[in-house]
Coordinates of C-alpha atoms in Angstrom, one line a residue:
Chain A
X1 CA 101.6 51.2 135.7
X2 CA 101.0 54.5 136.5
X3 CA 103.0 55.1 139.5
X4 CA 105.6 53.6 136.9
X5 CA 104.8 56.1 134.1
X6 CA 105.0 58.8 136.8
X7 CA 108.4 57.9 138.5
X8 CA 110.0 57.9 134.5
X9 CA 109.0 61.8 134.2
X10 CA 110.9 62.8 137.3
X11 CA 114.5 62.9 135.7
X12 CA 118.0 61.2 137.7
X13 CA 118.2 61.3 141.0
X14 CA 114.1 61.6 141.6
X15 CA 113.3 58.5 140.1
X16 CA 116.0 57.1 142.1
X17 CA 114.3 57.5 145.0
X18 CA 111.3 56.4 143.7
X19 CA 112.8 53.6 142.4
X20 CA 113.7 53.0 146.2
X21 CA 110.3 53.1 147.6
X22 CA 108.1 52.0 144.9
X23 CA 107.1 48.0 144.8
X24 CA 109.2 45.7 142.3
X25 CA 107.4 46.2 139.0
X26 CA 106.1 41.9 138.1
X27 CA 103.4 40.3 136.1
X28 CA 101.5 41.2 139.2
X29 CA 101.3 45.0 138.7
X30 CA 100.9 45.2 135.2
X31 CA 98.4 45.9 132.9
X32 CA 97.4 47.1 129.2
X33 CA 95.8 50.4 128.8
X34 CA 92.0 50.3 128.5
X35 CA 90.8 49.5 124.9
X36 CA 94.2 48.3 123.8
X37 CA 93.5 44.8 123.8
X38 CA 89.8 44.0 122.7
X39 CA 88.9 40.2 123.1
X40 CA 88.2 38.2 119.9
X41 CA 84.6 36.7 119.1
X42 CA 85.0 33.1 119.5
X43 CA 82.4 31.3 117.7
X44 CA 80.1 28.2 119.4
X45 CA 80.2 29.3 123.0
X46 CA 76.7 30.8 123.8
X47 CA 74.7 33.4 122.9
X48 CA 76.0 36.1 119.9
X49 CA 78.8 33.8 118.7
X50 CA 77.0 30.2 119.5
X51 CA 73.6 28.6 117.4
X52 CA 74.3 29.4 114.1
X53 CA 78.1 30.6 114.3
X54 CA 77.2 33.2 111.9
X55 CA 76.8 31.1 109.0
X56 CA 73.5 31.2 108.2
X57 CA 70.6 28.8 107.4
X58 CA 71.5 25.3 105.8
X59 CA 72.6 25.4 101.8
X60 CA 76.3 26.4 100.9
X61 CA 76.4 28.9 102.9
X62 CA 76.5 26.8 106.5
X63 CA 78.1 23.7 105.0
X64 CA 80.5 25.7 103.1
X65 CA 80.6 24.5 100.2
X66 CA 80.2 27.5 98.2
X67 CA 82.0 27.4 94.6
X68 CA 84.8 29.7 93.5
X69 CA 85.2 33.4 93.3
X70 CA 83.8 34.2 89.4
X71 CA 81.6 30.9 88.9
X72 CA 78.4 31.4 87.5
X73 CA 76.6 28.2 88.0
X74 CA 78.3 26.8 84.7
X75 CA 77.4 29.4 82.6
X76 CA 81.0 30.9 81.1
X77 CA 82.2 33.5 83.4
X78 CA 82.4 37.1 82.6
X79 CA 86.4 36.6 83.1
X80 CA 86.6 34.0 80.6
X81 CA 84.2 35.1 78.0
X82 CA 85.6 38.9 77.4
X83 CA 88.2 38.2 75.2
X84 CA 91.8 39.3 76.0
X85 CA 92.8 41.8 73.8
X86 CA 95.6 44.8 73.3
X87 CA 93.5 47.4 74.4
X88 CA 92.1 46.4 78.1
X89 CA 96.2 45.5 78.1
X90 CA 97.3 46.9 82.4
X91 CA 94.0 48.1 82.4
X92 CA 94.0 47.7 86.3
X93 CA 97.1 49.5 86.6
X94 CA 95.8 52.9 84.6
X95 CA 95.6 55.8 86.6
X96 CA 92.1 57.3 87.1
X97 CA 91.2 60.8 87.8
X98 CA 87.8 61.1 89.4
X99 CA 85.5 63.2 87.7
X100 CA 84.3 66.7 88.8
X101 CA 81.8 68.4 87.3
X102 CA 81.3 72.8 87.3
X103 CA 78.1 72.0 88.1
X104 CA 78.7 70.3 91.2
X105 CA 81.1 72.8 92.7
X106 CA 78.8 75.4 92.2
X107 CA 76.2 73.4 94.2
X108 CA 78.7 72.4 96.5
X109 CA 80.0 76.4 96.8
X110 CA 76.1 77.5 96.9
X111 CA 75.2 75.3 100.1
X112 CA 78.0 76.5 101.3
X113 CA 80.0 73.1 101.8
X114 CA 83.1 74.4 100.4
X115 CA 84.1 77.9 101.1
X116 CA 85.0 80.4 97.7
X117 CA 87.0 82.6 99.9
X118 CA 90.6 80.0 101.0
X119 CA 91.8 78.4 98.2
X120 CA 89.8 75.2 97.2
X121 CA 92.2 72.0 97.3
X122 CA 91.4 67.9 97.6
X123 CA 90.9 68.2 101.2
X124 CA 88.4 70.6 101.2
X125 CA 86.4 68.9 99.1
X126 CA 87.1 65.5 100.4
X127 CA 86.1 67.6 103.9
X128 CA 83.2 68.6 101.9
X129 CA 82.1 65.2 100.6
X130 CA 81.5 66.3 97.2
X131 CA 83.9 63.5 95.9
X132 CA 85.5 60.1 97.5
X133 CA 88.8 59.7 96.4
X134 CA 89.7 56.0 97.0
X135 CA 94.1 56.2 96.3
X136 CA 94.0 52.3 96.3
X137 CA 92.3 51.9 93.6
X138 CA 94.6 53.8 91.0
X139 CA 93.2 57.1 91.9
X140 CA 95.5 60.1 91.4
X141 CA 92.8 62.6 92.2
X142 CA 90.4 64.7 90.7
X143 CA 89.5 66.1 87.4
X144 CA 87.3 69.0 86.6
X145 CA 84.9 67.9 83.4
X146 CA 82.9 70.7 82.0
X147 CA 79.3 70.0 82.6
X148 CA 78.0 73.5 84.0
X149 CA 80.0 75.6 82.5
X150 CA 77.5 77.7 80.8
X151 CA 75.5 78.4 84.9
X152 CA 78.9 78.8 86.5
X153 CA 79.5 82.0 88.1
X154 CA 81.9 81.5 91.4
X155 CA 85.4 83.8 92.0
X156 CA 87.4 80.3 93.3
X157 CA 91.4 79.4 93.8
X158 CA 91.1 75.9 92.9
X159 CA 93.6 73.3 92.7
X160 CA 92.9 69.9 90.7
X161 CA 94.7 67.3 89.2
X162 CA 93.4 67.7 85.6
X163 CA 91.2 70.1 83.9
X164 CA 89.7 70.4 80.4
X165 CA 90.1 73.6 78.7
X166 CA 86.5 75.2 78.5
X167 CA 86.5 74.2 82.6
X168 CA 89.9 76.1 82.7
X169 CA 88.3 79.1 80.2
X170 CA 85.0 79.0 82.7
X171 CA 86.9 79.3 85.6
X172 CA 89.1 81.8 84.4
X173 CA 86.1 84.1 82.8
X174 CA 84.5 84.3 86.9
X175 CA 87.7 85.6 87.8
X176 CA 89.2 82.9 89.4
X177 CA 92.6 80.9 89.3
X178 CA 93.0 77.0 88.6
X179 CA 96.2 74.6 89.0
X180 CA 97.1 71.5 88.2
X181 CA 98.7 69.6 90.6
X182 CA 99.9 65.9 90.9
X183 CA 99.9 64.0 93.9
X184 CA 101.8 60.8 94.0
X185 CA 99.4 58.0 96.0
X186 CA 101.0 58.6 99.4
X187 CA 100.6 62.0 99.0
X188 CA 97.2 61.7 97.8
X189 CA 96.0 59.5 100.7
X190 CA 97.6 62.1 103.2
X191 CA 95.8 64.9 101.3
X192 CA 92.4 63.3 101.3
X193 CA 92.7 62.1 104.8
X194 CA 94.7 64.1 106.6
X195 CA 93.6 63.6 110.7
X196 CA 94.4 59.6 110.3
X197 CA 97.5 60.5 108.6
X198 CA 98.9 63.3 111.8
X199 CA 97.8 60.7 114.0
X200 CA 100.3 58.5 113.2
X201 CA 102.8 60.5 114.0
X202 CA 104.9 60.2 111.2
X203 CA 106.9 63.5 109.6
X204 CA 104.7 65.0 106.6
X205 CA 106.7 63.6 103.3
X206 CA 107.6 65.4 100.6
X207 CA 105.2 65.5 97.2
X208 CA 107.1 63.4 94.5
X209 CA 107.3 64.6 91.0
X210 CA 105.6 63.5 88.1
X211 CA 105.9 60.5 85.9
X212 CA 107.7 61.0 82.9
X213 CA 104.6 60.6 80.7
X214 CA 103.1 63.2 82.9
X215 CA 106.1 66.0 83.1
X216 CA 105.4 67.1 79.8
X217 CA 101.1 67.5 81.0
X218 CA 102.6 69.4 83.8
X219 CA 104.9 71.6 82.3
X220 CA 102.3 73.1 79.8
X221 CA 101.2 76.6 80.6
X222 CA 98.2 75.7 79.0
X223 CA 97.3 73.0 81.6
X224 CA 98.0 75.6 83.9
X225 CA 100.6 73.1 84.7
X226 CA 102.3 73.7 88.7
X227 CA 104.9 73.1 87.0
X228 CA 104.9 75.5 84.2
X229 CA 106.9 78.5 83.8
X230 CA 105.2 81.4 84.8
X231 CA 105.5 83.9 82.4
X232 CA 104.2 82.0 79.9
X233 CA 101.0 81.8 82.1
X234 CA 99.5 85.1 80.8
X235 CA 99.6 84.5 77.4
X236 CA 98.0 81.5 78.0
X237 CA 94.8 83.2 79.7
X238 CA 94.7 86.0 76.7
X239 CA 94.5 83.0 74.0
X240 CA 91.6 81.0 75.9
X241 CA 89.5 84.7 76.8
X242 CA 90.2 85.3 72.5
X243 CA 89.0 81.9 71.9
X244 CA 85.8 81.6 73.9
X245 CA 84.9 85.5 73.4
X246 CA 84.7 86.4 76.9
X247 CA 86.8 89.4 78.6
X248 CA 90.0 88.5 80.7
X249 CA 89.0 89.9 84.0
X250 CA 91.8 91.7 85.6
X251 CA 92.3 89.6 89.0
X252 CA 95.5 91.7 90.3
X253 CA 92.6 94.9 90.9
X254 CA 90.8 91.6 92.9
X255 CA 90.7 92.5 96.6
X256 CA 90.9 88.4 97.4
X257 CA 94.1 88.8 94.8
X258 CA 96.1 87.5 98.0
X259 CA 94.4 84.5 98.3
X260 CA 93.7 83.9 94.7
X261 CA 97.6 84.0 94.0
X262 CA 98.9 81.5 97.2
X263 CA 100.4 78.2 95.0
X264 CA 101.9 75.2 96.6
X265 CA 105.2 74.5 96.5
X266 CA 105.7 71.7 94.1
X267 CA 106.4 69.4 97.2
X268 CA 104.5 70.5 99.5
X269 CA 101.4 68.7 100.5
X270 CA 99.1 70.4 102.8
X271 CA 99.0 74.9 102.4
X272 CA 101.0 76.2 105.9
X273 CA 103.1 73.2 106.4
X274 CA 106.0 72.0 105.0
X275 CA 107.9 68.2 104.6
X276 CA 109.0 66.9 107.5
X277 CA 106.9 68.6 110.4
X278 CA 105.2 66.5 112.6
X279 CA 101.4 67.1 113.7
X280 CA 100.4 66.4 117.0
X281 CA 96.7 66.7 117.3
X282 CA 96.1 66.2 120.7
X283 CA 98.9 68.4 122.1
X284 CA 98.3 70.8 119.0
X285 CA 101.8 71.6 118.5
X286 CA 104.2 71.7 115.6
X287 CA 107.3 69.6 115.9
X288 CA 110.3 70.5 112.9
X289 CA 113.0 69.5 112.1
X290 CA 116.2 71.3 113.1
X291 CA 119.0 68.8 112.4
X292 CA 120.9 70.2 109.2
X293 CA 121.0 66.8 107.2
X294 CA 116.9 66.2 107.5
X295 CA 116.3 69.9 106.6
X296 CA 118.3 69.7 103.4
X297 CA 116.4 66.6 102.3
X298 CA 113.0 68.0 103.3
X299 CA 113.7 71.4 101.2
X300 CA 115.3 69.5 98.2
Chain B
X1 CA 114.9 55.3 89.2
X2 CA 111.4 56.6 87.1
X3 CA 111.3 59.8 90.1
X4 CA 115.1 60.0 89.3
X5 CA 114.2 60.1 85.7
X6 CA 111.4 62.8 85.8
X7 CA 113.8 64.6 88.0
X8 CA 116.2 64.8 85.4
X9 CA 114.1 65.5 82.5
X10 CA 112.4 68.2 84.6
X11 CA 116.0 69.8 85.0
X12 CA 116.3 69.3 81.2
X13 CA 113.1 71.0 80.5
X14 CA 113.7 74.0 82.9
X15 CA 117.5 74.5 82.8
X16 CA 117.1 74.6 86.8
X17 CA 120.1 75.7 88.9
X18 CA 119.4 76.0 92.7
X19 CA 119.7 79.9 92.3
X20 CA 119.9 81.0 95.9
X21 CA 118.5 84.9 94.6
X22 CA 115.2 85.4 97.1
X23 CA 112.2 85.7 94.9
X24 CA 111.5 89.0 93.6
X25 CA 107.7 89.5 93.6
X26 CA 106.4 91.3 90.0
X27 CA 103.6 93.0 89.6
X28 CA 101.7 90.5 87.4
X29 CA 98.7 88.1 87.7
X30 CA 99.8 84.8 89.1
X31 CA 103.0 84.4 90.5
X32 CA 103.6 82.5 93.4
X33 CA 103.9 84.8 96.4
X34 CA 101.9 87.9 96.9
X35 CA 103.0 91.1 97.4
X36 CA 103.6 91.7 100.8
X37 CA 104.6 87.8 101.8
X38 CA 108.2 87.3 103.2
X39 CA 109.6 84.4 100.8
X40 CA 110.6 82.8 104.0
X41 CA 107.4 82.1 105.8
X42 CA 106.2 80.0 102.8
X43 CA 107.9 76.8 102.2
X44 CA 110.3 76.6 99.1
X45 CA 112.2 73.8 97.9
X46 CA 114.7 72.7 95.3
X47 CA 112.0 72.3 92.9
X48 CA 109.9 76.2 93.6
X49 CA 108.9 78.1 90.5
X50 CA 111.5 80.6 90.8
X51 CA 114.3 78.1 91.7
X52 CA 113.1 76.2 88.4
X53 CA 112.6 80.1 86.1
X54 CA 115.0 82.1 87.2
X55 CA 113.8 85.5 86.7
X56 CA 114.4 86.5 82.9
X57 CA 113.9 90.3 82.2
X58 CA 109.8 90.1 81.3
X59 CA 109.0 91.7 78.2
X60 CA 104.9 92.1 78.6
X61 CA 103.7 95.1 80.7
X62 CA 102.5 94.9 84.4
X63 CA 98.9 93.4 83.2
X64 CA 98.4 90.7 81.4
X65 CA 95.6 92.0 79.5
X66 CA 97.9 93.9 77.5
X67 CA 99.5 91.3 75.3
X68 CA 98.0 92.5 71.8
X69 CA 101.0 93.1 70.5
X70 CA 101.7 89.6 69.7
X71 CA 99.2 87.8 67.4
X72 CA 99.7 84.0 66.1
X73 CA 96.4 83.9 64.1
X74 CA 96.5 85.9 60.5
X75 CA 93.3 87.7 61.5
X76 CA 95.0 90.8 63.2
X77 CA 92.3 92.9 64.2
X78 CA 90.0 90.5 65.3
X79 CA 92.6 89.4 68.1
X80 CA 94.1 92.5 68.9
X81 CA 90.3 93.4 69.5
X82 CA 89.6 91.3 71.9
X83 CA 93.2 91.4 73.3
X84 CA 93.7 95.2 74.5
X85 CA 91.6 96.0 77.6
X86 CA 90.1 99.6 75.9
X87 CA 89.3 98.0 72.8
X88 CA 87.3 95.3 74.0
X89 CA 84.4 97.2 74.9
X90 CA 84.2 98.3 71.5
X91 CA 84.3 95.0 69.8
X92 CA 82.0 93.2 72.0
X93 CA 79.6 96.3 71.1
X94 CA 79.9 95.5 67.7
X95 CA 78.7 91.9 67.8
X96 CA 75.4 91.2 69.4
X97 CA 75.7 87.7 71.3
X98 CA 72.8 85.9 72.1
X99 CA 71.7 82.3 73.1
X100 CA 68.1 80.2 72.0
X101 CA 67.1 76.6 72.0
X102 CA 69.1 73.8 70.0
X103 CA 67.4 71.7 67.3
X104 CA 67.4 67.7 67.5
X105 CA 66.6 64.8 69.7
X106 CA 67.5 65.1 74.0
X107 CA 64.4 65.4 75.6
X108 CA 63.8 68.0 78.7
X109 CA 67.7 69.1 78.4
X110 CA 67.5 70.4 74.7
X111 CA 63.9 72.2 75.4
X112 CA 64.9 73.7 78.2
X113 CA 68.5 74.8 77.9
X114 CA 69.8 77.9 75.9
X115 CA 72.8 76.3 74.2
X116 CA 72.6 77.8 70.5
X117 CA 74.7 80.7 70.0
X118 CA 73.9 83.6 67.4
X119 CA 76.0 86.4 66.4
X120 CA 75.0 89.3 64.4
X121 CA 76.8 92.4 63.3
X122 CA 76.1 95.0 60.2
X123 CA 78.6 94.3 58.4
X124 CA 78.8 97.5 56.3
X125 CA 80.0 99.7 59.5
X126 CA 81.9 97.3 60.8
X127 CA 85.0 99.7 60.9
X128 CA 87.2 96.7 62.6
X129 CA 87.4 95.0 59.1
X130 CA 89.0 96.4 56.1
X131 CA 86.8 97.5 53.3
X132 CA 87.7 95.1 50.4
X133 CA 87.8 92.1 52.9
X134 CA 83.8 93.7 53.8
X135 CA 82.8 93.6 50.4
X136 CA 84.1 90.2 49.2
X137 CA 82.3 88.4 52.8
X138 CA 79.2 90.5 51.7
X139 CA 79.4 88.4 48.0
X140 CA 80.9 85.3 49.6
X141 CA 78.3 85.1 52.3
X142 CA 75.5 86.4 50.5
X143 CA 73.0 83.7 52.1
X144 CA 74.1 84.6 55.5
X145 CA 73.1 88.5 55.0
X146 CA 69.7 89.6 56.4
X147 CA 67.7 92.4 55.0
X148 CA 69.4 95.2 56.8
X149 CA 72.3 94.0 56.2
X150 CA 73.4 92.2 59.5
X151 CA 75.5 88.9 58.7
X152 CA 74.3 85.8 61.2
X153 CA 76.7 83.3 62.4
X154 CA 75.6 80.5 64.3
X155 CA 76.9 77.3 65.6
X156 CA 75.1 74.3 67.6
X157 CA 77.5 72.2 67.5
X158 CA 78.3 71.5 71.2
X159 CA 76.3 71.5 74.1
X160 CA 77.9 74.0 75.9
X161 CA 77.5 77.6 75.0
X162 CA 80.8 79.0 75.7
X163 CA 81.6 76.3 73.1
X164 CA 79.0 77.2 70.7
X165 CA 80.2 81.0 71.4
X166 CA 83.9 80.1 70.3
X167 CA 83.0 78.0 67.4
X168 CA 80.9 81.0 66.1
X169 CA 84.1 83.2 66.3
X170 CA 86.4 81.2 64.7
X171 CA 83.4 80.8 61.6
X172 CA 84.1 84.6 61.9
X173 CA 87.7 84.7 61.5
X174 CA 87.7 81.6 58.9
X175 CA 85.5 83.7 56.8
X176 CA 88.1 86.6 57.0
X177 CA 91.0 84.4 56.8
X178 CA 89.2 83.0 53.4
X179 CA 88.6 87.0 52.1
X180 CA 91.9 88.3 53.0
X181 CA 93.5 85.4 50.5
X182 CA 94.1 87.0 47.2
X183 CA 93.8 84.0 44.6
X184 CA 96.8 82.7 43.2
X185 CA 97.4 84.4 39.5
X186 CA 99.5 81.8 36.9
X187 CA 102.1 83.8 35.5
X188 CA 102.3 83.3 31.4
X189 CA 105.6 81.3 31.1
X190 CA 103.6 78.6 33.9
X191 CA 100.4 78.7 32.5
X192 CA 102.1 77.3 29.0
X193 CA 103.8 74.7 30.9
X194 CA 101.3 73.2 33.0
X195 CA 99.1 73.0 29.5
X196 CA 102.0 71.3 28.0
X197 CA 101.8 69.5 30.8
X198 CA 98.4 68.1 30.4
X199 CA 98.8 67.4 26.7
X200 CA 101.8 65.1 27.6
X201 CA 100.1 63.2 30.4
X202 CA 97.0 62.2 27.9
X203 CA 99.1 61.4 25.0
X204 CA 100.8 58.7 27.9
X205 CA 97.6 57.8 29.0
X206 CA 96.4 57.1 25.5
X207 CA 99.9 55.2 24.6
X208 CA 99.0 52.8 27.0
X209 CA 95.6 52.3 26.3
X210 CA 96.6 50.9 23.0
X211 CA 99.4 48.8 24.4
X212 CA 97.0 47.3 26.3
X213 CA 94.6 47.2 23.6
X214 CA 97.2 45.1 21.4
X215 CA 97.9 42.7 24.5
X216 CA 94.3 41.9 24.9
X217 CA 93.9 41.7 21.0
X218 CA 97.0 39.1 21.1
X219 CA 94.9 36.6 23.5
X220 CA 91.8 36.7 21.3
X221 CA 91.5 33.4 19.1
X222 CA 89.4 34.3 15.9
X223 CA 87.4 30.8 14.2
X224 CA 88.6 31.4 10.9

């Protein structure tokens, strides 16, 4: 109720006295908040749910008798007739990385959609809809692939989750600065969708680290790996511009060196917030952490 | 227990102590926070670049571009061409780049895109290889030397020219790599053996030719 709602914000002694003069709070005077509780469709009583009941025109389909989930009519499935073999082994359980071509950033950055100038991460192309990530089904992000390379000609910050090495060298001879990154499937669902994610209300996690199998992927410099060591960066750079013939353009004389250079933190998810701050949308305010404990497990 | 696990090896990999040093900010391309940018207004946690490097004393110069002191490929100049920023220009001078039309099947994409990548230099002035290395390409790659005395490289192998480009550079450095070799001479002393050598390894061969010859000769029944 609202006078209810109203009489808890007062504090001690005021709601006290409220208490005093308000009614006895029963079944009488209370009630869900609009739109919580939405009424189901119940099927044969009248007009949208009655007739047909939704099931269509005589056959299977209204009687219900439709046959199993694979049947073809007799003819031998497609699940039975593909032979099981060692190499489709957990092949449901592989990780896929969804494929991004040069070409389509460059579209993408020439209409404008994503903006060359803050550094390009999921969410800004997710926001951008120039790929759907889908972290249910065994996505773990993106991966540049190096169709384009020869028209592409954009100064970006870019942040992926794998990337070939002519897409690194093509990136690299505009000028520009590419990471790989790897999001476990939490985080990748936050990072893709981000506003369903604050509203919950729930602190921002920490990024996990890498699979085994992965570390090593990571760790190269050559990858451009976030987790790489950064000296060996550099060298890196010198040995792709001497392979591919182009000149290493000098980015620290950049004047957008500032934002070419901002890296996440290895466990942070989103840029400007860290693990463990809570988002509230429609207040727009910042809630973190202060207590000692959470703040240590948050930063380790 | 697998985070636990890449936790651990990470730690293995990177020698990692939580070094509680704030992070110096060097001069050079790509580290983490920019010059100017309090460490403590960007998040940093256990597992931050510098907490995983601690900062070693750096032993390349302020821009990267200057790493040609270091090669890993025999072809020194070549490398240290391309590596050092002033002597760039003058190498890419040298070679003339240029792009036309693949050869072979796929349709409107191989007509219309320039994917083929030609290089051509004279290779009598070209002062960034040495001169006996010059004169044994000029015999070895006779075929590939035009009129005037340009050598042409070129590779279709991909269909990406920056792909194309590299393939024609490393035919480049191959071709030096082969010229440089100085063939291996057979001192006397070896030469004697590995003739010996050969003499013994028919004589065996020829032993056991007739072995067999008498084995099959044994099986034969003659109709006296």
């Amino acid at each position: 109720m609202a006078a209810a709602s109203r009489g808890g914000g007062g504090g001690g002694p005021k709601a006290l006295e409220l208490l005093r003069a308000l009614p006895r709070v029963s079944l009488v005077n209370l009630r869900p908040n609009p739109g919580a509780k939405k009424s189901e469709k119940r099927r044969g009583r009248g007009r949208h749910g009655g007739k047909k009941s939704g099931r269509g025109h005589k056959g299977q389909r209204q009687r219900g008798t439709r046959p199993r989930l694979g049947f073809e009519g007799g003819q031998t499935p497609f699940y039975l007739i593909i032979p099981k073999y060692g190499y489709n082994e957990g092949h449901s359980r592989r990780r896929q990385y969804h494929p991004l071509s040069l070409q389509k950033l460059q579209y993408l950055i020439d209409l404008g959609r994503v903006d060359p100038t803050q550094p390009i991460d999921l969410t800004q192309l997710t926001n951008a809809r120039g790929v759907t990530i889908q972290p249910l089904k065994r996505d773990y992000g993106v991966q540049l692939v190096e169709e384009g390379a020869d028209i592409f000609s954009a100064k970006v910050n870019i942040e992926v989750q794998m990337a070939s090495e002519l897409a690194i060298a093509a990136i690299e001879k505009n000028g520009g600065v590419i990471t790989t990154g790897f999001y476990d499937p939490r985080s990748l669902e936050i990072l893709c969708k981000p506003i369903p994610f604050f509203l919950r209300g729930q602190p921002i996690p920490k990024r996990m680290l890498p699979p085994e199998d992965l570390v090593r992927y990571y760790t190269d410099a050559r990858n451009r790996g976030y987790l790489a060591n950064p000296s060996n960066i550099p060298e890196a750079r010198l040995e792709l511009a001497k392979k591919y013939g182009y000149v290493l353009p000098d980015i620290s004389k950049d004047e957008l060196f500032r934002m070419l250079s901002t890296r996440k933190d290895p466990r942070q998810i989103f840029f400007g917030l860290a693990p463990g701050w809570v988002v509230n949308m429609s207040e727009k305010k910042i809630l973190k952490p202060t207590d000692e404990r959470l703040l240590r497990y948050y930063s380790s | 227990m697998r985070t636990k696990m890449a936790a651990a090896v990470l730690r293995g990999l990177c020698r990692a102590r939580p070094a509680l040093l704030p992070a110096r900010t060097p001069q050079g391309i790509l580290h983490r926070a920019a010059a100017g940018a309090a460490p403590s207004s960007e998040f940093r946690s256990e597992y931050a670049l510098d907490r995983l490097y601690p900062e070693q004393n750096r032993s390349d110069a302020a821009e990267g571009t200057q790493d040609g002191t270091r090669q890993t490929s025999p072809d020194i100049p070549m490398d240290l061409a391309v590596g050092l920023s002033t002597s760039v220009f003058i190498f890419l001078d040298c070679l003339s780049i240029s792009y036309c039309r693949s050869s072979g099947p796929g349709g409107q994409n191989v007509n219309k895109v320039n994917s083929k990548a030609e290089i051509r230099f004279h290779l009598a002035s070209a002062d960034w290889i040495a001169e006996d290395v010059r004169q044994k390409i000029a015999v070895m790659h006779k075929n590939k030397i035009n009129k005037s005395g340009e050598l042409i490289i070129n590779s279709e192998v991909s269909r990406y020219q920056m792909k194309n480009l590299a393939d024609c550079l490393e035919k480049i450095r191959n071709m030096i790599k082969e010229a440089t070799q100085k063939s291996s001479v057979v001192s006397k002393e070896n030469s004697q053996l590995l003739i010996a050598r050969v003499q013994k390894m028919n004589r065996e061969r020829l032993r056991q030719k007739k072995i067999h010859s008498t084995i099959k000769q044994s099986r034969r029944v003659d109709f006296d």
